[in-house]
Short mmCIF file of C-alpha atoms in Angstrom, two decimals:
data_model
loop_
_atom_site.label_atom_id
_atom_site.label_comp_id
_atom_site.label_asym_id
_atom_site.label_seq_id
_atom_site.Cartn_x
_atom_site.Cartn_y
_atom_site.Cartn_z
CA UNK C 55 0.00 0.00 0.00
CA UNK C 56 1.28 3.34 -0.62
CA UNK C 57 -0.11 6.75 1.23
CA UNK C 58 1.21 10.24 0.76
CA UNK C 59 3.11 12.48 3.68
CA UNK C 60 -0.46 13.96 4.50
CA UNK C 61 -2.27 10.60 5.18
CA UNK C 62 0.44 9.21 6.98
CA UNK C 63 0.24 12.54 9.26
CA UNK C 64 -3.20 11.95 9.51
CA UNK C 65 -2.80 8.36 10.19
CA UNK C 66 -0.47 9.09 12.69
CA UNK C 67 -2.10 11.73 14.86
CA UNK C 68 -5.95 9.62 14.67
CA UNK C 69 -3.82 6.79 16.59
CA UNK C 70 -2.40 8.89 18.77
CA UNK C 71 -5.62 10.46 20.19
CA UNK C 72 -4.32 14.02 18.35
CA UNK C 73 -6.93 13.73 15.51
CA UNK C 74 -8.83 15.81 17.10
CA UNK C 75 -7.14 16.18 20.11
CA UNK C 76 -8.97 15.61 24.05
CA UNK C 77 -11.57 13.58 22.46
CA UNK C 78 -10.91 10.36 25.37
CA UNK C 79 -12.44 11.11 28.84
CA UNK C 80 -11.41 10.26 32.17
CA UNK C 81 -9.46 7.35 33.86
CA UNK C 82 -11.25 5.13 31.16
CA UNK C 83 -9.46 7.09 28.72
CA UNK C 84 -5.76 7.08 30.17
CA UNK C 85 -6.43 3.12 30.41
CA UNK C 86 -7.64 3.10 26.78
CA UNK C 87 -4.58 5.10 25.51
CA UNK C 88 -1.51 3.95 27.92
CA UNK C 89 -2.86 0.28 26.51
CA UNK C 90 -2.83 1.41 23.06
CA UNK C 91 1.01 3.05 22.93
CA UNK C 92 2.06 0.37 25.50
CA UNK C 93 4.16 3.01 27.74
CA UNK C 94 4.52 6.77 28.74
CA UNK C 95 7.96 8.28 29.27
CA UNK C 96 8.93 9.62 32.32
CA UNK C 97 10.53 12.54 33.38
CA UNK C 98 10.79 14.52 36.42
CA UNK C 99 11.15 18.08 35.29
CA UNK C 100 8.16 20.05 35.95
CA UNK C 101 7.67 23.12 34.45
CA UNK C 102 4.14 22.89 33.46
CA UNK C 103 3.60 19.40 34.69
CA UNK C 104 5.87 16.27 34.19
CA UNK C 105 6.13 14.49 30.86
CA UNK C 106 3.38 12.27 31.37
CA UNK C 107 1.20 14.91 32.63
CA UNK C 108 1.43 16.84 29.35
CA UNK C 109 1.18 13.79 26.86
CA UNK C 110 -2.49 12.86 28.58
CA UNK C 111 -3.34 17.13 28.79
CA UNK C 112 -3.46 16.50 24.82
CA UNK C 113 -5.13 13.56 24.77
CA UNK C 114 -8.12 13.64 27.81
CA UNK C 115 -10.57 15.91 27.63
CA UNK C 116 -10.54 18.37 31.22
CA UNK C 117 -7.57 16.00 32.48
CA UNK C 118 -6.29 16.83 35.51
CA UNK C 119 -3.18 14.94 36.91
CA UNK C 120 -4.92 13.44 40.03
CA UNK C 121 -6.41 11.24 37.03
CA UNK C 122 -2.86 9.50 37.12
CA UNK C 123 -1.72 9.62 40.14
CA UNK C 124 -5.24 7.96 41.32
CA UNK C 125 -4.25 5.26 38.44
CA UNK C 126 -0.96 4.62 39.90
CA UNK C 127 -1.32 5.03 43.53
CA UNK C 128 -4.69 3.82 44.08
CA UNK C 129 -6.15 1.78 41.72
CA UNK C 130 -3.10 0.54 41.24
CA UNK C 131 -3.89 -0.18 37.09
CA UNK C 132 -0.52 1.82 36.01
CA UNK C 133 2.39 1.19 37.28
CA UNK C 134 6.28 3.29 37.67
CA UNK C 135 8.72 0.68 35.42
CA UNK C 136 11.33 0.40 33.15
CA UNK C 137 10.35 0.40 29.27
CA UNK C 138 11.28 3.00 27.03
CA UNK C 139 13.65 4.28 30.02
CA UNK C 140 11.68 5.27 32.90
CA UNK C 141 7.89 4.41 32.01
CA UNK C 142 4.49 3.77 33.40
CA UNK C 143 3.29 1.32 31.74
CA UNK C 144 -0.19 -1.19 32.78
CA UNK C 145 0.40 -3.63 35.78
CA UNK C 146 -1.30 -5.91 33.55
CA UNK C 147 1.94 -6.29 31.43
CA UNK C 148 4.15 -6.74 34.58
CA UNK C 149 5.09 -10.46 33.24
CA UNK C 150 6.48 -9.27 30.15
CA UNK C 151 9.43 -7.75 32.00
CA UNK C 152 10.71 -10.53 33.86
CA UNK C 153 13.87 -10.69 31.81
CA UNK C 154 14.48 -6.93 32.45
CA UNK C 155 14.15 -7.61 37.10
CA UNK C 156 15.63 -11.27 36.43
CA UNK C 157 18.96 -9.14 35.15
CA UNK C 158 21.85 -8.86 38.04
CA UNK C 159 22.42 -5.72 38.62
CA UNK C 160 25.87 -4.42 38.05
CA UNK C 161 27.71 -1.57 39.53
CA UNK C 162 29.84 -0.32 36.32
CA UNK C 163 30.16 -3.46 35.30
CA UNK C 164 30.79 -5.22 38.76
CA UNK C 165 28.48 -6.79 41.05
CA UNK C 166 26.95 -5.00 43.92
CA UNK C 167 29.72 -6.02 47.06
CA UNK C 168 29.16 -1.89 48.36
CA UNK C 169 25.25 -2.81 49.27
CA UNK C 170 25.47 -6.35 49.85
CA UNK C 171 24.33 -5.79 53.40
CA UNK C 172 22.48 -3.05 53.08
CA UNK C 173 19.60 -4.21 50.54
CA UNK C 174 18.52 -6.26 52.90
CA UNK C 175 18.85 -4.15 55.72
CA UNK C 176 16.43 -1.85 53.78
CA UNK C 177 14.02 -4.55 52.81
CA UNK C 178 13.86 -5.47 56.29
CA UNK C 179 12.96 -1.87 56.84
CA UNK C 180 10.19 -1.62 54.63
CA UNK C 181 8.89 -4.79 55.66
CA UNK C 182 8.21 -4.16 59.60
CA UNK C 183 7.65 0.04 58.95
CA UNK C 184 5.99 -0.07 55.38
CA UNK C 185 6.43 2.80 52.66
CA UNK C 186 9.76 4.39 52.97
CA UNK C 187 11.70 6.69 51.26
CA UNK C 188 15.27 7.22 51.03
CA UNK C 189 15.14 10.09 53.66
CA UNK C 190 13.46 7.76 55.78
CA UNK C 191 16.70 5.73 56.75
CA UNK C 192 19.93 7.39 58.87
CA UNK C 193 23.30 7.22 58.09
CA UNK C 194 25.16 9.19 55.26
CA UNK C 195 27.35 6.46 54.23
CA UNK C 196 27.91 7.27 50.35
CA UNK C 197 28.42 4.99 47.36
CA UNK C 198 29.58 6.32 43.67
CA UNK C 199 26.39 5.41 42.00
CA UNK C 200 25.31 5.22 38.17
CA UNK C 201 24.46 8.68 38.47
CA UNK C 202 26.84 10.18 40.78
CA UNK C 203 27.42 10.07 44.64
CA UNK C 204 24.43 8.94 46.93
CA UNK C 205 23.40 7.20 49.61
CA UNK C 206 23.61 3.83 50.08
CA UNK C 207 19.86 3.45 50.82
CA UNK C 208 19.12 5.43 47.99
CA UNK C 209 21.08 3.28 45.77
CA UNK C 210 19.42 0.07 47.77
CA UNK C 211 16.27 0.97 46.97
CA UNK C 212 16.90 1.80 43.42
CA UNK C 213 18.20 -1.86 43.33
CA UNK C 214 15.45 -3.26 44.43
CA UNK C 215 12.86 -1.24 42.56
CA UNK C 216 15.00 -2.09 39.49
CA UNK C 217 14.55 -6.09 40.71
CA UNK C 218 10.93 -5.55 41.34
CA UNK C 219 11.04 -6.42 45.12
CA UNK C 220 9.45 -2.78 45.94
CA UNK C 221 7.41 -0.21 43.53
CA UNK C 222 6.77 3.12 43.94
CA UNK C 223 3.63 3.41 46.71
CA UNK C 224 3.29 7.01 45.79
CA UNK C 225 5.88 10.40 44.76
CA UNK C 226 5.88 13.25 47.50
CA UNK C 227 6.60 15.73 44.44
CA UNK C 228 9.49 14.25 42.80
CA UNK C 229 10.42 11.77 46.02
CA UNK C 230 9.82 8.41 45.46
CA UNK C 231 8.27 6.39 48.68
CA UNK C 232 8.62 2.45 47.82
CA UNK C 233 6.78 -0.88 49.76
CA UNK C 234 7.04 -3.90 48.69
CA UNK C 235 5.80 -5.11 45.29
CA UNK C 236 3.95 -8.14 47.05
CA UNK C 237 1.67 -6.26 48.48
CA UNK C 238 0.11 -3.62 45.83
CA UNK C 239 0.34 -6.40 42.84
CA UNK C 240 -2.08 -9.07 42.29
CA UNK C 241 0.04 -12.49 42.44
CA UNK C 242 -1.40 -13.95 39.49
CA UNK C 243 0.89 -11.18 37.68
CA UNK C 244 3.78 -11.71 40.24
CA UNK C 245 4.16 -15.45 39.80
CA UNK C 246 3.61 -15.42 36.07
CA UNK C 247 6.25 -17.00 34.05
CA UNK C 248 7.89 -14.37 30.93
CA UNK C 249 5.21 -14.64 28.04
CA UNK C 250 8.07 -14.72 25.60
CA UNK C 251 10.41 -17.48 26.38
CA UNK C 252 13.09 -16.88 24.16
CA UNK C 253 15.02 -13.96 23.21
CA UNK C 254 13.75 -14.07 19.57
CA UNK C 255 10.10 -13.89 20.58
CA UNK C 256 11.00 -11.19 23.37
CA UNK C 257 12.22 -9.20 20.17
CA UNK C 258 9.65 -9.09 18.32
CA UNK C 259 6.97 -8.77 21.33
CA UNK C 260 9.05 -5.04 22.12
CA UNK C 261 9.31 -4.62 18.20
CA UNK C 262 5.96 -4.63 17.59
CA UNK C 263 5.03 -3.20 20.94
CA UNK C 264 7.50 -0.10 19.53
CA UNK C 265 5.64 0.05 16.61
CA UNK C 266 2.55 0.32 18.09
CA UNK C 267 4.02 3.43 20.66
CA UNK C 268 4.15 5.55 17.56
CA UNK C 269 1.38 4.56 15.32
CA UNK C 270 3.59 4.34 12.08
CA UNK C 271 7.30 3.53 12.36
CA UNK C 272 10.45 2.25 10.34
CA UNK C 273 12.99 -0.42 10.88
CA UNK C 274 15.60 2.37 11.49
CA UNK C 275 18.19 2.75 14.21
CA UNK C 276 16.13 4.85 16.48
CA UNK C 277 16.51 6.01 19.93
CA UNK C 278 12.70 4.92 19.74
CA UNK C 279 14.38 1.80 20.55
CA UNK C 280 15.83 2.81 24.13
CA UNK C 281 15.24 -0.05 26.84
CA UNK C 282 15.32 -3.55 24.85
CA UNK C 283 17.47 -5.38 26.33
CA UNK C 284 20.00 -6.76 23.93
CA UNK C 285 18.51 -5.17 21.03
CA UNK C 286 21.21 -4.11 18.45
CA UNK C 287 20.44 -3.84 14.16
CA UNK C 288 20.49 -7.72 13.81
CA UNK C 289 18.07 -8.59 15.98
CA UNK C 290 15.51 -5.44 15.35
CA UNK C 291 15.82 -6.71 11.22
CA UNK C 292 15.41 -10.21 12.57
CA UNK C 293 12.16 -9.41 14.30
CA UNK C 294 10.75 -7.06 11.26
CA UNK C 295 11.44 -10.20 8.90
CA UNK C 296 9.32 -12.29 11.33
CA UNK C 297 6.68 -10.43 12.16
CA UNK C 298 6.26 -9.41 8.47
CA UNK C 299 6.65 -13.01 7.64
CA UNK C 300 3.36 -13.88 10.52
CA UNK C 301 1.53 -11.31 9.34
CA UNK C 302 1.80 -8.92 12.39
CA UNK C 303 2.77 -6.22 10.67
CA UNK C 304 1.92 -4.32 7.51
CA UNK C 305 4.29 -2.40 5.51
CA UNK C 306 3.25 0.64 3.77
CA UNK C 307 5.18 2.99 1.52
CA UNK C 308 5.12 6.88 2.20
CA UNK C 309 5.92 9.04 -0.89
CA UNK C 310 9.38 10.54 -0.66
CA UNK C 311 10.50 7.95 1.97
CA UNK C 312 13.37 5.70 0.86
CA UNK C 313 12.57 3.32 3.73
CA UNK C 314 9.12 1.18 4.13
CA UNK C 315 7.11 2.33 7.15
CA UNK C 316 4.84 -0.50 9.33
CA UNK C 317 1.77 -0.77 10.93
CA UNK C 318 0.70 -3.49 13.18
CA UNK C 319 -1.99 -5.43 11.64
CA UNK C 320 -4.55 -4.17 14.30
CA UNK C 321 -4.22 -0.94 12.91
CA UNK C 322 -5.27 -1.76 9.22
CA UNK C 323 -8.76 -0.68 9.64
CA UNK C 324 -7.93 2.35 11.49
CA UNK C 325 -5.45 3.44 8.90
CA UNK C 326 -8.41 2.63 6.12
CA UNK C 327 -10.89 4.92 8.08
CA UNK C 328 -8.40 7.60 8.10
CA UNK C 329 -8.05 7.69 4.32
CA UNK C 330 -11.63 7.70 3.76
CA UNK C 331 -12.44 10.26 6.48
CA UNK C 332 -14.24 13.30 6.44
CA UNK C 333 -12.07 16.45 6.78
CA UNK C 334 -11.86 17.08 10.79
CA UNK C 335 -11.74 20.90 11.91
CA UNK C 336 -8.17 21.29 12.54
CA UNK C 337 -8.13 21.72 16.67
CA UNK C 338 -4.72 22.96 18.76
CA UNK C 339 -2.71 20.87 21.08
CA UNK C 340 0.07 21.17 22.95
CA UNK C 341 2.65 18.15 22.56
CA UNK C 342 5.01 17.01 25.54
CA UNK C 343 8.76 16.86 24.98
CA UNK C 344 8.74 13.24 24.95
CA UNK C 345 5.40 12.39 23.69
CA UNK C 346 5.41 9.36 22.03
CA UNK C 347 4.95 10.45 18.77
CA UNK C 348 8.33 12.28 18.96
CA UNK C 349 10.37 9.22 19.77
CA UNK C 350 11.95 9.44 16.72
CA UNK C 351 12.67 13.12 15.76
CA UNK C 352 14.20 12.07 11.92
CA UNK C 353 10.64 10.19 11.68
CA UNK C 354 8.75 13.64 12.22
CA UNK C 355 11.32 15.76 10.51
CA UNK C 356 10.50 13.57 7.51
CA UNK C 357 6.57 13.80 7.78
CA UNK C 358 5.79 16.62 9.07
CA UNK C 359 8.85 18.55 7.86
CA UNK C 360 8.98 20.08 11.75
CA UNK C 361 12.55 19.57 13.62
CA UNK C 362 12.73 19.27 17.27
CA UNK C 363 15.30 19.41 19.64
CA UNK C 364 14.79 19.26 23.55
CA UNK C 365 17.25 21.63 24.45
CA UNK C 366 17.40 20.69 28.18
CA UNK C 367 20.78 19.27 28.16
CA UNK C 368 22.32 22.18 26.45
CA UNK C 369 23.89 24.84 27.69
CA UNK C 370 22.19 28.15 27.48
CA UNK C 371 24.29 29.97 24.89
CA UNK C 372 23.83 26.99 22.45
CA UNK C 373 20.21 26.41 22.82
CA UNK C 374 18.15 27.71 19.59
CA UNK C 375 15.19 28.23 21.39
CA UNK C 376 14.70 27.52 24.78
CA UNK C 377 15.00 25.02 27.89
CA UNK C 378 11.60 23.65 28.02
CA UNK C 379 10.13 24.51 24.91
CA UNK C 380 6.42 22.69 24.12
CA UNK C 381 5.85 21.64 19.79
CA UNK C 382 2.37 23.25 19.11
CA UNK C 383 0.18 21.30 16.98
CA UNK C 384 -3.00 22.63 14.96
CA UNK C 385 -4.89 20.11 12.59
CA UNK C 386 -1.63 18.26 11.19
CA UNK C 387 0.60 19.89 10.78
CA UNK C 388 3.28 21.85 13.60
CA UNK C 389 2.81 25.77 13.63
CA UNK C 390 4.64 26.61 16.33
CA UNK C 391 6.64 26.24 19.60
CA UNK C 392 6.30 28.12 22.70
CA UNK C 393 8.78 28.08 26.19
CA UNK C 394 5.79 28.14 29.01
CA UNK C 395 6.51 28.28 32.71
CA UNK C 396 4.40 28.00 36.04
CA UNK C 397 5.12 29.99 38.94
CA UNK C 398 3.52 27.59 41.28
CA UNK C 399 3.29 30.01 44.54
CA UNK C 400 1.34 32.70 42.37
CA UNK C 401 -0.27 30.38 39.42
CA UNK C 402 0.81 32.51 36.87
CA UNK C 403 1.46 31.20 33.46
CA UNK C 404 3.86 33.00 31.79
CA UNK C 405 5.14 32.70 28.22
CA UNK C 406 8.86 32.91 27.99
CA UNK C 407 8.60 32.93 24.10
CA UNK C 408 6.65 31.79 20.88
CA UNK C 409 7.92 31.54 17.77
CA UNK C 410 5.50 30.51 14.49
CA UNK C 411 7.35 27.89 12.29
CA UNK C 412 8.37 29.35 8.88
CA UNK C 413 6.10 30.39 6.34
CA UNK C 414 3.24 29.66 9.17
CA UNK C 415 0.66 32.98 8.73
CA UNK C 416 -2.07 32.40 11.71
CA UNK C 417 -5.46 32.38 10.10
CA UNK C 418 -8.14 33.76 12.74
CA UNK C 419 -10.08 30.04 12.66
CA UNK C 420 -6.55 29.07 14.25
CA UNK C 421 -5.79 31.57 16.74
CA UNK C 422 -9.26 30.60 17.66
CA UNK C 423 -8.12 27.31 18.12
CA UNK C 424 -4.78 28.35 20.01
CA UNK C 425 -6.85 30.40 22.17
CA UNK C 426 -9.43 27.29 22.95
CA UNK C 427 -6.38 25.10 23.38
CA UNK C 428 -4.31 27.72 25.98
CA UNK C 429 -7.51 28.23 28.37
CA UNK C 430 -8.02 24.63 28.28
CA UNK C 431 -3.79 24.51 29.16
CA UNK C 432 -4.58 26.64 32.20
CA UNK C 433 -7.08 24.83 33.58
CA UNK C 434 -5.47 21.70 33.66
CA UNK C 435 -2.36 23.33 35.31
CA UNK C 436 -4.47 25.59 37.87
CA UNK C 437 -2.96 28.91 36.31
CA UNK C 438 -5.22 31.61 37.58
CA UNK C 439 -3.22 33.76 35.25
CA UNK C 440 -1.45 34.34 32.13
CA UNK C 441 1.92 36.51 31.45
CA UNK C 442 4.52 37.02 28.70
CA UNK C 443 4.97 37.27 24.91
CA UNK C 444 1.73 37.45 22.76
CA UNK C 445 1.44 36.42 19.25
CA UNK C 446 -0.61 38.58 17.29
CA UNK C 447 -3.58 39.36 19.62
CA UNK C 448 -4.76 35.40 20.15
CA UNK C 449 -5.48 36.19 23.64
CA UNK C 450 -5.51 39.24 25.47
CA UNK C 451 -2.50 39.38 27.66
CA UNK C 452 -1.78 41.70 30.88
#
């Protein structure tokens, strides 16, 4: 099958929940969506709500972030992992990531001697005084961990979250408080032996599941990739050629793109319904740093002719735009990116910056949209206010 640049947009953003955007509702919704792209990324920085936070903002209609943390912490149907790096990801696929907890854990390549007592010093904590964080335990005796110096109960309980022997029982802000895994997780799920036996059908179960975190995706080296274990270019072609081979996947040829792009098979009648759709109103959303859609940022450059770069990491004199900058959507195509911040004592919202991609001139039936879409942005943060540049009168700032 062959589809042009526009229809694999299309195709693309209707999966994603972007096509319109906020059209799922509630909890139900998160569930519906977290099961569809497998994982969220996570990320701690909060500027206008953590990385998960914003990816479900463009996706649930009125979500507020209690939503998740009610999914995670409560109802205990999500769950704080290890996927596409740090994840949440449904409890329900706990089993599939037995080979990841089964893995010893190495300390730069040796084995953990520095906390061999005191893992299970900290276990033992945690099992007679329940949910504990780090700050919870005394002593400052420091180890040179993966990260840099910290405590040795920090670095025990990273250990054994990374085993699966404790999850996160809730965040207090950005501190994680852990209990044990036995007692939050049904043991159906805890017992359960790895769904994929062998490496070659562990492969393709992540290839696939991959695939179906972006919608539409290539057999390309890809940081899209991050988190299979053992995954390097022969075994990613090894598991395309199967799964193409069973049927699990679809190729399909975008114009101007060299390489074949894949669906999973599931998606075949979505991606027929998509060509054969009415014309939607374009809508506005605002897209999270690392949304899902962005995992691969040569994948969107190429279809939506829109580079990214999360300048984070980069020091301030080399960043083009800005630290935390948010990729603004409207219909399907990228118009613009803004650098939002919350001052969380005073709930202002202020805008840092905007700049409109090239050759983008704002039609009023989009700074409509923008408008809809950045009162609907403040109400899922709580801004009672909004500050900084304006673009072109779209809302009335000051």
């Amino acid at each position: 099958m062959q589809i042009t640049k526009k229809q694999a947009r299309q195709f693309i953003l209707a999966y994603q929940g972007l096509l319109p955007p906020r059209e799922l509702k509630g909890k139900e919704g998160i569930m519906e969506f977290v099961g569809r792209v497998g994982c969220l990324q996570y990320d701690p920085l909060d500027m206008v709500g953590t990385n998960p936070n914003l990816v479900l903002q463009s996706r649930i209609k009125e979500y507020r972030p209690q939503m998740l943390e009610e999914l995670l912490y409560t109802d205990r149907k999500l769950v704080d992992g290890w996927d596409k790096n740090a994840a949440i990801f449904p409890v329900a696929d706990w089993p599939y990531f037995c080979r990841h907890r089964n893995r010893k854990i190495q300390y730069y390549g040796r084995e953990v001697t520095e906390l061999s007592t005191v893992i299970p010093q900290v276990l033992d904590e945690i099992k007679d005084k329940g949910p504990l964080s780090s700050t919870d335990f005394v002593g400052e005796e420091k180890v040179d961990w993966f990260w840099g110096s910290a405590k040795a109960s920090r670095a025990a309980l990273e250990i054994l979250w990374y085993k699966g022997e404790v999850i996160i029982f809730h965040r207090l802000r950005q501190r994680r408080v852990y209990d044990l895994t036995s007692r939050h997780i049904p043991n159906d799920l805890l017992t359960a032996q790895d769904p994929n036996p062998g490496d070659e059908e562990y492969y393709q179960w992540h290839v696939k599941r991959r695939i179906n975190a972006l919608g539409l995706f290539w057999n390309k080296a890809s940081d899209a990739w991050l988190g299979i274990r053992g995954l390097k270019t022969l075994q990613r072609n090894g598991a395309f050629a199967a799964l193409e081979e069973k049927g699990e996947i679809i190729p399909i040829q975008v114009e101007g793109l060299d390489y074949p792009m894949y669906i999973t098979r599931e998606q075949a009648l979505l991606l027929q319904e998509t060509l054969t759709a009415n014309k939607v109103k374009p809508r506005a959303a605002f897209i999270a740093p690392l949304d899902n859609m962005l995992w691969d940022r040569k994948l969107i450059t190429a279809l939506f002719d829109f580079e990214y770069t999360w300048e984070v990491y980069k020091p301030a004199a080399q960043r083009q735009y800005g630290y935390y900058v948010l990729p603004v959507l409207y219909g399907d195509r990228f118009v613009a990116r803004f650098e939002p911040r919350l001052d969380k004592k005073t709930g202002v919202l202020n805008i840092l910056n905007w700049w409109w991609e090239p050759g983008i001139k704002p039609s009023e039936a989009m700074l409509q949209a923008l408008n809809s879409c950045l009162r609907g942005f403040m109400s899922y943060l709580g801004a009672t206010a909004l500050e900084g540049k304006n673009w072109g009168g779209a809302i009335p700032l000051g």
